[in-house]
GROMACS .gro file of C-alpha atoms in nm:
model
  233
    1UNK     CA    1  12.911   9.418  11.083
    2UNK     CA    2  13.072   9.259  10.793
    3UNK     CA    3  13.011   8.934  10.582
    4UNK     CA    4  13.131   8.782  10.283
    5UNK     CA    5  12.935   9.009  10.038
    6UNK     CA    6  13.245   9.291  10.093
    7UNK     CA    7  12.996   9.482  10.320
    8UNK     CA    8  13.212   9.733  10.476
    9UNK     CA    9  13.087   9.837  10.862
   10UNK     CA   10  13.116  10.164  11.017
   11UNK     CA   11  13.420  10.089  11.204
   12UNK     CA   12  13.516  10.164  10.818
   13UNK     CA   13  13.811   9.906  10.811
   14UNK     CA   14  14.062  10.055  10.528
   15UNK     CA   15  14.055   9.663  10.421
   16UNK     CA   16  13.686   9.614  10.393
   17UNK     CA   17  13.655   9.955  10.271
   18UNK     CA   18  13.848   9.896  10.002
   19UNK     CA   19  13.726   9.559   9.915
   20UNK     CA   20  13.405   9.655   9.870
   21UNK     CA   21  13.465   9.955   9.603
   22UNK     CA   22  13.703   9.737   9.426
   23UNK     CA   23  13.399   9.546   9.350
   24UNK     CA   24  13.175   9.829   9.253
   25UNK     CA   25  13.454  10.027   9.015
   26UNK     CA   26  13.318   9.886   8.686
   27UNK     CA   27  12.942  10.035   8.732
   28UNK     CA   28  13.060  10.280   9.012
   29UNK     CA   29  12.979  10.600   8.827
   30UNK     CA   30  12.654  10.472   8.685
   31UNK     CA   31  12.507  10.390   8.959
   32UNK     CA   32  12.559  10.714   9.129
   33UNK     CA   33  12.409  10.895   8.852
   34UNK     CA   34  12.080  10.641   8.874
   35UNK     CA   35  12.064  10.665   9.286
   36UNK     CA   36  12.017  11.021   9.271
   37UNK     CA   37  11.863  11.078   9.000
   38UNK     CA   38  12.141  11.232   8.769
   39UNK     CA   39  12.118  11.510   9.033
   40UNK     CA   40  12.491  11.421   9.079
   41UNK     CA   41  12.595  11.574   8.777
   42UNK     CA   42  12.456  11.931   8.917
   43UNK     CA   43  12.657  11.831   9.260
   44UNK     CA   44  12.941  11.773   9.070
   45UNK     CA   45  12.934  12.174   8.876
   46UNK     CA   46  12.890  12.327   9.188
   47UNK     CA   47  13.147  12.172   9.376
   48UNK     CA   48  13.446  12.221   9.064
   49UNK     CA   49  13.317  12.612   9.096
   50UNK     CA   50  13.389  12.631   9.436
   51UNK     CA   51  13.722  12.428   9.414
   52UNK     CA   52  13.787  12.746   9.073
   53UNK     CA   53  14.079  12.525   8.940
   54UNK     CA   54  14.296  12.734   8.738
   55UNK     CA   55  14.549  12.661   8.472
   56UNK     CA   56  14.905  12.571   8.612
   57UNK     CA   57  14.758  12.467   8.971
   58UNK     CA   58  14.844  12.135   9.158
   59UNK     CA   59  14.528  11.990   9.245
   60UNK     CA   60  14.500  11.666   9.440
   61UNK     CA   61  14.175  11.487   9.370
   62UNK     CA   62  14.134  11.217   9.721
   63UNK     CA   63  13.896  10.944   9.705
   64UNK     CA   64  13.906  11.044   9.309
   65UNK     CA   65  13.771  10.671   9.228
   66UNK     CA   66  13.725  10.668   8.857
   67UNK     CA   67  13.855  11.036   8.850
   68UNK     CA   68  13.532  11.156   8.690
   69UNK     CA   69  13.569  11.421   8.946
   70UNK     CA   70  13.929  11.489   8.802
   71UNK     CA   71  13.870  11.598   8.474
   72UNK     CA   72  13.690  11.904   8.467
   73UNK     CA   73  13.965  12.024   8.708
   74UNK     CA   74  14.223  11.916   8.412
   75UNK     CA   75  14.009  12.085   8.134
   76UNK     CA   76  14.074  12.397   8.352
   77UNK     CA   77  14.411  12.383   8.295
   78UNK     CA   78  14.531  12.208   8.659
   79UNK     CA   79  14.782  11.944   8.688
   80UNK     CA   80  14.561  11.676   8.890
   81UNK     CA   81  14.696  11.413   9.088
   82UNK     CA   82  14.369  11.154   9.117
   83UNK     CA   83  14.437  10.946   9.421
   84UNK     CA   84  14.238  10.640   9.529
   85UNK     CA   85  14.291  10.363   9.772
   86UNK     CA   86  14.063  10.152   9.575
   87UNK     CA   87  14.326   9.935   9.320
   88UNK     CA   88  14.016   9.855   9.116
   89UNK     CA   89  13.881  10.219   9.121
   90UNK     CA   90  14.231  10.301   8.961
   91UNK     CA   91  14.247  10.030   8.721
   92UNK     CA   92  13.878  10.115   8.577
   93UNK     CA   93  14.011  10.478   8.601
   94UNK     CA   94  14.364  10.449   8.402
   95UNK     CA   95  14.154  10.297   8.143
   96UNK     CA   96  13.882  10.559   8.111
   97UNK     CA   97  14.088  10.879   8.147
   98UNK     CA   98  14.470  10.811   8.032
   99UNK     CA   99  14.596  11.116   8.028
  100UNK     CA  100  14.508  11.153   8.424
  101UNK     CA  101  14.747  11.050   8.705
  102UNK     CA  102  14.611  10.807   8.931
  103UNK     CA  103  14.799  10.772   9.257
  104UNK     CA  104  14.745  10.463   9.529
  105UNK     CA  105  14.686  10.615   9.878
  106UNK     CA  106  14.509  10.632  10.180
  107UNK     CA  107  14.358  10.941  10.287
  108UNK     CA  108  14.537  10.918  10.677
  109UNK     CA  109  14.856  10.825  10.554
  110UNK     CA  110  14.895  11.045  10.231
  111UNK     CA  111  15.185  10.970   9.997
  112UNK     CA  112  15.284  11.311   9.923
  113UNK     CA  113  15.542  11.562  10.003
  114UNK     CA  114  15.401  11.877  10.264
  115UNK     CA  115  15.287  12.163  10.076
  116UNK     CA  116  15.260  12.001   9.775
  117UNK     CA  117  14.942  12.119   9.622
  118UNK     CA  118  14.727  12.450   9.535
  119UNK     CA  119  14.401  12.286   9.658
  120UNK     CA  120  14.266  11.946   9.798
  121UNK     CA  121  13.946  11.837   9.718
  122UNK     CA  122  13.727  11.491   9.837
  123UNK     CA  123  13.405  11.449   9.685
  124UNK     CA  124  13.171  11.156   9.890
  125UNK     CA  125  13.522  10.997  10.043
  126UNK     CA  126  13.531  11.188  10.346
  127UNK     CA  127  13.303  10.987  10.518
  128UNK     CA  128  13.474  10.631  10.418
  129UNK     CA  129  13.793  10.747  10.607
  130UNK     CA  130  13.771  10.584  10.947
  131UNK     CA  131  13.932  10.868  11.157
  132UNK     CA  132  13.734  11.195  10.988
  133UNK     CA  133  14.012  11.435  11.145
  134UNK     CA  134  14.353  11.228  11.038
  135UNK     CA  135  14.179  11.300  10.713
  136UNK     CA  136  14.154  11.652  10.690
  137UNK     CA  137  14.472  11.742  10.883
  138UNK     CA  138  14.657  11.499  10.603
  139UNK     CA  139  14.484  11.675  10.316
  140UNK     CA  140  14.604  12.017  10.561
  141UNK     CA  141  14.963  11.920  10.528
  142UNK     CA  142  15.032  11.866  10.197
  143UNK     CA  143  14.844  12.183  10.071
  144UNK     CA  144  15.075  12.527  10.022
  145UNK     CA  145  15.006  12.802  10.255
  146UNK     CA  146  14.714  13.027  10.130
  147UNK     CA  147  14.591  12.648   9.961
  148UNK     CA  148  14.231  12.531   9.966
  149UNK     CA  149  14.017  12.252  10.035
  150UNK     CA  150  13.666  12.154   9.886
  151UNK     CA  151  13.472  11.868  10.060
  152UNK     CA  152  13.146  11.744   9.867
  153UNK     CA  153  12.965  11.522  10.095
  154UNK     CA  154  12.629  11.362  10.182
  155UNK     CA  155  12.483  11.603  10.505
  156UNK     CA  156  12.205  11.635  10.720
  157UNK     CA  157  11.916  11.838  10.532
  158UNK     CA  158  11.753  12.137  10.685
  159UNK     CA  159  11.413  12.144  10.514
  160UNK     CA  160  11.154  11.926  10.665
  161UNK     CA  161  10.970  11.769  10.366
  162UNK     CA  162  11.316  11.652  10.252
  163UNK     CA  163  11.452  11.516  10.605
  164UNK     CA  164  11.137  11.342  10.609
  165UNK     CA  165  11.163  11.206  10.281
  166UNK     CA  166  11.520  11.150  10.333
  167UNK     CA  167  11.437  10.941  10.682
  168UNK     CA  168  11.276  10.738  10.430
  169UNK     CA  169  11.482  10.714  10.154
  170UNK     CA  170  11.823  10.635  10.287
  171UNK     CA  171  11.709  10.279  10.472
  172UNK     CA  172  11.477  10.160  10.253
  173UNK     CA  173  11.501  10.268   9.894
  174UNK     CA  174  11.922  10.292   9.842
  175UNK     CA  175  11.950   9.919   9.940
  176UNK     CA  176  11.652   9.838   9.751
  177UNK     CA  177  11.766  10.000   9.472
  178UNK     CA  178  12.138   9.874   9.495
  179UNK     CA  179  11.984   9.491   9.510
  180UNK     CA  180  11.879   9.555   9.190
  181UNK     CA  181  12.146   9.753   8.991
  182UNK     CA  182  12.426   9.697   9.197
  183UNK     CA  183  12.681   9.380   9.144
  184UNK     CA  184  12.747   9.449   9.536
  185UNK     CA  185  12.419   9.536   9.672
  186UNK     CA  186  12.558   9.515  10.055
  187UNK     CA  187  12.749   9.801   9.993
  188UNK     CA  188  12.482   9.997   9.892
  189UNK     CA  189  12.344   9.903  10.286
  190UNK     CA  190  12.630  10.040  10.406
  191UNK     CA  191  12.662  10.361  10.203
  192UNK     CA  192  12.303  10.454  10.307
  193UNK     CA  193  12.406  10.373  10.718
  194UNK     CA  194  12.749  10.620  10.670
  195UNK     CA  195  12.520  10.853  10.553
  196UNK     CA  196  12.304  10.841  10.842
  197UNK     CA  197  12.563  10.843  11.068
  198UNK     CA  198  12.739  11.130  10.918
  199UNK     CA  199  12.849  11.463  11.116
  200UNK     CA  200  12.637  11.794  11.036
  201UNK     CA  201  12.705  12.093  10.873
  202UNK     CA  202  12.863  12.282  11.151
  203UNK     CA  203  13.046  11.956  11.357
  204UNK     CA  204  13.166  11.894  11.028
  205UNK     CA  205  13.298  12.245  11.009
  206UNK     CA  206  13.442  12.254  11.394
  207UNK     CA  207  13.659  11.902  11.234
  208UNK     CA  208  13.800  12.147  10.992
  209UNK     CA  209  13.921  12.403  11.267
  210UNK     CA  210  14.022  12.166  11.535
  211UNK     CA  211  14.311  12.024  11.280
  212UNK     CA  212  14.393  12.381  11.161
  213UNK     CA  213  14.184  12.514  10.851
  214UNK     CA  214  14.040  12.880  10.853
  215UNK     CA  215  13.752  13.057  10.716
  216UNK     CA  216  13.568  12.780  10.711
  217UNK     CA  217  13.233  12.794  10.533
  218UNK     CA  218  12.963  12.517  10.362
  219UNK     CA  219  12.723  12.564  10.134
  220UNK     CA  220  12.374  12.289  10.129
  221UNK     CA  221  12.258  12.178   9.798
  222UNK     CA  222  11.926  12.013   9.744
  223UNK     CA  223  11.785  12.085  10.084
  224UNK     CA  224  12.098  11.986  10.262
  225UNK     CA  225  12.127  11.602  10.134
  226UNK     CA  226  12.456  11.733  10.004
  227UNK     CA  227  12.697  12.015  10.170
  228UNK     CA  228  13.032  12.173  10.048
  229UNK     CA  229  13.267  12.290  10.279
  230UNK     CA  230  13.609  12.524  10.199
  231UNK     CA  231  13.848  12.601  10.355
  232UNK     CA  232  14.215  12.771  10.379
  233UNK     CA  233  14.573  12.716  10.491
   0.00000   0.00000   0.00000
């Protein structure tokens, strides 16, 4: 399922994964904000409320790209580690945000001590990971006991006019649209089929138990197209 446009497959390939948001970094956060409608933005609130970041905290930001996801949590007053497996995501993001610390790794293999941080957070990552629970238990270890985690990612939606205009949408219009913004418009294939082939609310929530978090519980936005999930060590 690949090619030489750096269209990663759904084996999700750390490699091809990584290739293909290298390519993407420069117009990365744009692009997101014109796919869905600047709706983002809104995503982005709720989910930095339900991570509550306070001042002194170690907060590790994974799949962080740009770290536009990072800096609200540093204008709270947390000391945020932004960490990316995408070198170009990290170069655009050095660049943009300075005063941030960007941090090569991948999310199965995390470089980072256990019990390192206050709360881990992945915003749209999760699902780029190829093993979903390696993930989660990695992002388990190297939070402190009584630590949190915040996922933000695409769902399953559980209003009918949207899942059918959703059905719709995610084949059809995200590749359309990303062969005309995107400077990768593959990629914008495969985001729309990892969507699709994405765990729901609650099997999403059992992945969190089976590697050890508790109290887990998700909130949908927008119908569902989006769910957050936290959880505690």
């Amino acid at each position: 399922m690949t090619s030489h446009n750096s269209r990663a497959g759904l084996d999700k390939q750390a490699t091809q994964v990584q290739d293909m948001f290298d390519k993407l970094a420069p117009r990365y956060d744009l692009l997101n904000t014109l796919m869905t409608g600047g709706i983002v933005n809104y995503w982005r609130k709720i989910t930095t409320e339900a991570i509550a970041p306070k001042p002194g905290e170690r907060i590790l930001d994974l799949a962080a790209g740009t770290g536009t996801s990072s800096v609200p949590l540093a204008k709270a007053g947390a000391k945020v580690t932004a960490c990316d497996m995408s070198h170009g995501m990290l170069a655009e993001g050095r660049k943009r945000y300075p005063q941030l610390e960007f941090v090569y790794g991948d999310g199965t293999d995390l470089p980072f001590e256990d019990n390192s941080f206050d709360a881990v957070t992945i915003s749209y990552g999760l699902r780029n990971i190829s093993d979903t629970e390696k993930a989660l238990s990695e992002m388990h270890r190297v939070t402190k006991p009584g630590g949190r985690i915040v996922v933000a990612e695409f769902s399953t939606p559980t209003m009918t006019p949207v899942k059918q205009a959703y059905k719709q949408f995610l084949p059809r219009v995200i590749p359309a649209l990303g062969y005309i913004v995107s400077p990768n418009p593959t990629a914008y294939a495969y985001l729309a089929e990892s969507i699709a082939a994405w765990p729901n609310q609650q099997d999403l929530g059992q992945k969190f138990i089976n590697v050890g978090w508790k109290n887990v519980e998700f909130r949908n936005l927008t119908g569902g197209i989006v769910a957050v999930h936290r959880a505690w060590k």
